[in-house]
Structures are given as structure tokens and as C-alpha cells.
Amino acid sequence: KVCHSCGCRFAKIYPKELFRDEIIKSPEYLKILDDAKKPSLAKDFLAYAFICTMGKDFKEAYEFQLYAAWVCDDHNLEPEAIECRKQACLSIKKSQSYPHGFVNNETSGVVLVDILRRAKEFNECQDLIKHLEKIIQGSKIENEDIIESIIDI
């Protein structure tokens, strides 16, 4: 269902109190909706992610920013996809659980490494890989298995 105030397609699934005028009429929100470079579905995802961010729901924001990146990928819009992934990385960092809580196992760590890699954040990607290596020391998983998992993504 589309919100009549702002045009966002996710108004029905998020708390109404976050759809305040100061959010949906803010320059940041309107800029997302007016972005001519991104497909409309990507803009919808990013608008919803912005509302999530205002509600401090960074996990939900990160997921929808990543969805927007995938839409941009589908339209061969690499710079826009990178921008969406960088926003997703920022949302992850804003969450209280980053880096140790978010990356609490090899799987979530590999996912974040892939987001960073595809966002061309190579230095941070390397730092996270070093962090993951410390987590898995003593576990049954070998470094080669992690590298293979990253390559397979």
C-alpha cells in the first residue's frame, strides 16, 4: 500500500509514528524519492530504510539498503549499487552490535565481507577478515574455507 503523504510503498508495515511530517517532508527523504538515477523500487527500499534509520532500526535499514543495491545491480547501475551498499555498511556500524555482535559467526562475517567488498571498501574488508580469523582460531573451520566461502559469494 502506498502512503498518500509521501508515496512510500512501505507505510503499512512500519509504525505510523515514524511517518511524521518532519521525516517524510525532510530534504533527505525527498532527495531519496527524487533521485533520477535509481529505479523506483530501489528508491522505495531506500525511503523505507531512511524511515527505519530514523526509528533506530538499523538492522531493518541495512537489509532494505541491500535490497536497493540488488535492484541497482539488476539495472546495471554499479555506482548506485555501490552507494546503496555503503549506506548498508553505515547502518551496520550504527547498530549497537557492530562489529562483534553482528559478526558473531563465520556466516554473518562472510556476508559483511562481501558487502564491503562489493562496496569497494577494501581496507575495512581486510580488517574484518583479520577479525574473523581471530574468531575462528581454534574452531574447526580453516582459513581456506572462509576464503572459499567469500569467493563463492
PDB file of C-alpha atoms in Angstrom:
ATOM      1  CA  LYS A   1       0.000   0.000   0.000  1.00  0.00           C
ATOM      2  CA  VAL A   2       1.274   3.449  -0.901  1.00  0.00           C
ATOM      3  CA  CYS A   3       1.354   6.258   1.653  1.00  0.00           C
ATOM      4  CA  HIS A   4      -0.709   9.218   0.389  1.00  0.00           C
ATOM      5  CA  SER A   5       1.544  11.709   2.188  1.00  0.00           C
ATOM      6  CA  CYS A   6       4.915  10.672   0.806  1.00  0.00           C
ATOM      7  CA  GLY A   7       4.403   7.972  -1.823  1.00  0.00           C
ATOM      8  CA  CYS A   8       6.350   5.340   0.117  1.00  0.00           C
ATOM      9  CA  ARG A   9       5.108   1.817  -0.585  1.00  0.00           C
ATOM     10  CA  PHE A  10       6.003   0.525   2.880  1.00  0.00           C
ATOM     11  CA  ALA A  11       3.847   2.799   5.007  1.00  0.00           C
ATOM     12  CA  LYS A  12       1.550  -0.021   6.048  1.00  0.00           C
ATOM     13  CA  ILE A  13       4.277  -2.187   7.606  1.00  0.00           C
ATOM     14  CA  TYR A  14       6.109   0.373   9.719  1.00  0.00           C
ATOM     15  CA  PRO A  15       4.842   2.213  12.819  1.00  0.00           C
ATOM     16  CA  LYS A  16       2.773   5.242  11.887  1.00  0.00           C
ATOM     17  CA  GLU A  17       4.574   7.451  14.391  1.00  0.00           C
ATOM     18  CA  LEU A  18       7.674   7.354  12.184  1.00  0.00           C
ATOM     19  CA  PHE A  19       5.752   8.839   9.274  1.00  0.00           C
ATOM     20  CA  ARG A  20       5.839  12.278  10.847  1.00  0.00           C
ATOM     21  CA  ASP A  21       5.961  15.335   8.602  1.00  0.00           C
ATOM     22  CA  GLU A  22       9.476  16.211   9.757  1.00  0.00           C
ATOM     23  CA  ILE A  23      10.648  12.859   8.384  1.00  0.00           C
ATOM     24  CA  ILE A  24       8.602  12.392   5.218  1.00  0.00           C
ATOM     25  CA  LYS A  25       8.937  16.046   4.228  1.00  0.00           C
ATOM     26  CA  SER A  26      12.596  16.314   5.165  1.00  0.00           C
ATOM     27  CA  PRO A  27      15.064  17.239   2.409  1.00  0.00           C
ATOM     28  CA  GLU A  28      16.891  13.928   2.931  1.00  0.00           C
ATOM     29  CA  TYR A  29      13.753  11.831   2.452  1.00  0.00           C
ATOM     30  CA  LEU A  30      12.551  13.840  -0.555  1.00  0.00           C
ATOM     31  CA  LYS A  31      16.007  13.599  -2.133  1.00  0.00           C
ATOM     32  CA  ILE A  32      15.755   9.800  -1.964  1.00  0.00           C
ATOM     33  CA  LEU A  33      12.391   9.821  -3.737  1.00  0.00           C
ATOM     34  CA  ASP A  34      13.543  12.358  -6.347  1.00  0.00           C
ATOM     35  CA  ASP A  35      16.768  10.558  -7.293  1.00  0.00           C
ATOM     36  CA  ALA A  36      16.529  10.217 -11.084  1.00  0.00           C
ATOM     37  CA  LYS A  37      19.475   7.807 -11.249  1.00  0.00           C
ATOM     38  CA  LYS A  38      17.870   4.987  -9.285  1.00  0.00           C
ATOM     39  CA  PRO A  39      14.981   2.730 -10.275  1.00  0.00           C
ATOM     40  CA  SER A  40      11.726   3.365  -8.485  1.00  0.00           C
ATOM     41  CA  LEU A  41      11.849   0.117  -6.493  1.00  0.00           C
ATOM     42  CA  ALA A  42      15.349   0.980  -5.236  1.00  0.00           C
ATOM     43  CA  LYS A  43      14.077   4.415  -4.175  1.00  0.00           C
ATOM     44  CA  ASP A  44      11.175   2.777  -2.330  1.00  0.00           C
ATOM     45  CA  PHE A  45      13.600   0.498  -0.493  1.00  0.00           C
ATOM     46  CA  LEU A  46      15.886   3.425   0.385  1.00  0.00           C
ATOM     47  CA  ALA A  47      12.965   5.580   1.540  1.00  0.00           C
ATOM     48  CA  TYR A  48      11.850   2.802   3.838  1.00  0.00           C
ATOM     49  CA  ALA A  49      15.446   2.328   5.041  1.00  0.00           C
ATOM     50  CA  PHE A  50      15.598   6.049   5.853  1.00  0.00           C
ATOM     51  CA  ILE A  51      12.445   5.750   7.955  1.00  0.00           C
ATOM     52  CA  CYS A  52      13.936   2.700   9.689  1.00  0.00           C
ATOM     53  CA  THR A  53      17.085   4.689  10.419  1.00  0.00           C
ATOM     54  CA  MET A  54      15.009   7.478  11.969  1.00  0.00           C
ATOM     55  CA  GLY A  55      13.431   4.800  14.174  1.00  0.00           C
ATOM     56  CA  LYS A  56      16.907   3.466  15.068  1.00  0.00           C
ATOM     57  CA  ASP A  57      16.096   0.126  13.441  1.00  0.00           C
ATOM     58  CA  PHE A  58      19.470  -0.204  11.758  1.00  0.00           C
ATOM     59  CA  LYS A  59      19.155  -3.919  11.040  1.00  0.00           C
ATOM     60  CA  GLU A  60      16.000  -3.354   9.016  1.00  0.00           C
ATOM     61  CA  ALA A  61      17.585  -0.314   7.332  1.00  0.00           C
ATOM     62  CA  TYR A  62      20.652  -2.327   6.337  1.00  0.00           C
ATOM     63  CA  GLU A  63      18.505  -5.064   4.794  1.00  0.00           C
ATOM     64  CA  PHE A  64      16.477  -2.636   2.685  1.00  0.00           C
ATOM     65  CA  GLN A  65      19.585  -0.718   1.619  1.00  0.00           C
ATOM     66  CA  LEU A  66      20.977  -4.029   0.431  1.00  0.00           C
ATOM     67  CA  TYR A  67      17.718  -4.763  -1.437  1.00  0.00           C
ATOM     68  CA  ALA A  68      18.125  -1.386  -3.146  1.00  0.00           C
ATOM     69  CA  ALA A  69      21.672  -2.344  -4.140  1.00  0.00           C
ATOM     70  CA  TRP A  70      20.398  -5.552  -5.714  1.00  0.00           C
ATOM     71  CA  VAL A  71      17.792  -3.623  -7.711  1.00  0.00           C
ATOM     72  CA  CYS A  72      20.543  -1.312  -8.952  1.00  0.00           C
ATOM     73  CA  ASP A  73      22.634  -4.386  -9.828  1.00  0.00           C
ATOM     74  CA  ASP A  74      19.705  -5.724 -11.865  1.00  0.00           C
ATOM     75  CA  HIS A  75      19.677  -2.442 -13.822  1.00  0.00           C
ATOM     76  CA  ASN A  76      23.481  -2.443 -14.321  1.00  0.00           C
ATOM     77  CA  LEU A  77      23.829   0.711 -12.210  1.00  0.00           C
ATOM     78  CA  GLU A  78      27.127  -0.065 -10.489  1.00  0.00           C
ATOM     79  CA  PRO A  79      27.813   3.378  -8.932  1.00  0.00           C
ATOM     80  CA  GLU A  80      24.304   3.478  -7.453  1.00  0.00           C
ATOM     81  CA  ALA A  81      24.623  -0.110  -6.188  1.00  0.00           C
ATOM     82  CA  ILE A  82      27.925   0.786  -4.508  1.00  0.00           C
ATOM     83  CA  GLU A  83      26.290   3.819  -2.882  1.00  0.00           C
ATOM     84  CA  CYS A  84      23.481   1.618  -1.513  1.00  0.00           C
ATOM     85  CA  ARG A  85      25.989  -0.903  -0.143  1.00  0.00           C
ATOM     86  CA  LYS A  86      27.966   1.870   1.556  1.00  0.00           C
ATOM     87  CA  GLN A  87      24.751   3.032   3.196  1.00  0.00           C
ATOM     88  CA  ALA A  88      24.115  -0.547   4.341  1.00  0.00           C
ATOM     89  CA  CYS A  89      27.600  -0.666   5.858  1.00  0.00           C
ATOM     90  CA  LEU A  90      26.921   2.588   7.723  1.00  0.00           C
ATOM     91  CA  SER A  91      23.677   1.163   9.101  1.00  0.00           C
ATOM     92  CA  ILE A  92      25.525  -1.911  10.317  1.00  0.00           C
ATOM     93  CA  LYS A  93      28.109   0.315  12.016  1.00  0.00           C
ATOM     94  CA  LYS A  94      25.374   2.350  13.684  1.00  0.00           C
ATOM     95  CA  SER A  95      23.839  -0.743  15.178  1.00  0.00           C
ATOM     96  CA  GLN A  96      24.985  -1.385  18.724  1.00  0.00           C
ATOM     97  CA  SER A  97      26.121  -4.840  17.803  1.00  0.00           C
ATOM     98  CA  TYR A  98      28.848  -3.915  15.305  1.00  0.00           C
ATOM     99  CA  PRO A  99      31.378  -5.384  14.842  1.00  0.00           C
ATOM    100  CA  HIS A 100      31.463  -8.167  17.406  1.00  0.00           C
ATOM    101  CA  GLY A 101      27.736  -8.746  17.858  1.00  0.00           C
ATOM    102  CA  PHE A 102      26.883  -8.537  14.174  1.00  0.00           C
ATOM    103  CA  VAL A 103      29.832 -10.655  13.191  1.00  0.00           C
ATOM    104  CA  ASN A 104      29.237 -13.297  15.813  1.00  0.00           C
ATOM    105  CA  ASN A 105      29.787 -16.225  13.495  1.00  0.00           C
ATOM    106  CA  GLU A 106      31.556 -17.037  10.278  1.00  0.00           C
ATOM    107  CA  THR A 107      28.421 -16.824   8.140  1.00  0.00           C
ATOM    108  CA  SER A 108      27.387 -13.297   9.119  1.00  0.00           C
ATOM    109  CA  GLY A 109      31.018 -12.240   8.878  1.00  0.00           C
ATOM    110  CA  VAL A 110      31.344 -13.576   5.351  1.00  0.00           C
ATOM    111  CA  VAL A 111      28.146 -11.750   4.347  1.00  0.00           C
ATOM    112  CA  LEU A 112      29.509  -8.469   5.697  1.00  0.00           C
ATOM    113  CA  VAL A 113      32.864  -9.053   3.992  1.00  0.00           C
ATOM    114  CA  ASP A 114      31.004  -9.480   0.708  1.00  0.00           C
ATOM    115  CA  ILE A 115      29.028  -6.257   1.218  1.00  0.00           C
ATOM    116  CA  LEU A 116      32.227  -4.364   1.979  1.00  0.00           C
ATOM    117  CA  ARG A 117      33.999  -5.921  -0.994  1.00  0.00           C
ATOM    118  CA  ARG A 118      31.178  -5.061  -3.387  1.00  0.00           C
ATOM    119  CA  ALA A 119      31.089  -1.531  -1.940  1.00  0.00           C
ATOM    120  CA  LYS A 120      34.801  -1.304  -2.772  1.00  0.00           C
ATOM    121  CA  GLU A 121      35.655  -0.765   0.911  1.00  0.00           C
ATOM    122  CA  PHE A 122      38.723  -2.976   0.650  1.00  0.00           C
ATOM    123  CA  ASN A 123      40.663  -1.727   3.702  1.00  0.00           C
ATOM    124  CA  GLU A 124      37.719  -2.283   6.011  1.00  0.00           C
ATOM    125  CA  CYS A 125      37.127  -5.634   4.329  1.00  0.00           C
ATOM    126  CA  GLN A 126      40.688  -6.688   5.160  1.00  0.00           C
ATOM    127  CA  ASP A 127      40.281  -5.539   8.765  1.00  0.00           C
ATOM    128  CA  LEU A 128      37.098  -7.584   9.095  1.00  0.00           C
ATOM    129  CA  ILE A 129      38.780 -10.656   7.636  1.00  0.00           C
ATOM    130  CA  LYS A 130      41.511 -10.304  10.290  1.00  0.00           C
ATOM    131  CA  HIS A 131      38.772 -10.051  12.939  1.00  0.00           C
ATOM    132  CA  LEU A 132      37.122 -13.189  11.560  1.00  0.00           C
ATOM    133  CA  GLU A 133      40.413 -15.041  11.630  1.00  0.00           C
ATOM    134  CA  LYS A 134      40.638 -14.334  15.354  1.00  0.00           C
ATOM    135  CA  ILE A 135      37.086 -15.617  15.874  1.00  0.00           C
ATOM    136  CA  ILE A 136      37.730 -18.880  14.106  1.00  0.00           C
ATOM    137  CA  GLN A 137      41.098 -19.658  15.639  1.00  0.00           C
ATOM    138  CA  GLY A 138      40.662 -22.936  17.407  1.00  0.00           C
ATOM    139  CA  SER A 139      37.452 -23.736  15.564  1.00  0.00           C
ATOM    140  CA  LYS A 140      37.081 -26.489  13.006  1.00  0.00           C
ATOM    141  CA  ILE A 141      36.855 -24.041  10.127  1.00  0.00           C
ATOM    142  CA  GLU A 142      40.098 -23.370   8.300  1.00  0.00           C
ATOM    143  CA  ASN A 143      41.098 -20.022   6.773  1.00  0.00           C
ATOM    144  CA  GLU A 144      40.919 -21.592   3.328  1.00  0.00           C
ATOM    145  CA  ASP A 145      37.258 -22.449   3.948  1.00  0.00           C
ATOM    146  CA  ILE A 146      36.465 -18.800   4.756  1.00  0.00           C
ATOM    147  CA  ILE A 147      38.297 -17.565   1.679  1.00  0.00           C
ATOM    148  CA  GLU A 148      36.468 -20.152  -0.433  1.00  0.00           C
ATOM    149  CA  SER A 149      33.135 -19.014   1.053  1.00  0.00           C
ATOM    150  CA  ILE A 150      33.923 -15.397   0.157  1.00  0.00           C
ATOM    151  CA  ILE A 151      34.882 -16.318  -3.389  1.00  0.00           C
ATOM    152  CA  ASP A 152      31.723 -18.387  -3.818  1.00  0.00           C
ATOM    153  CA  ILE A 153      29.500 -15.416  -2.908  1.00  0.00           C
TER     154      ILE A 153
END
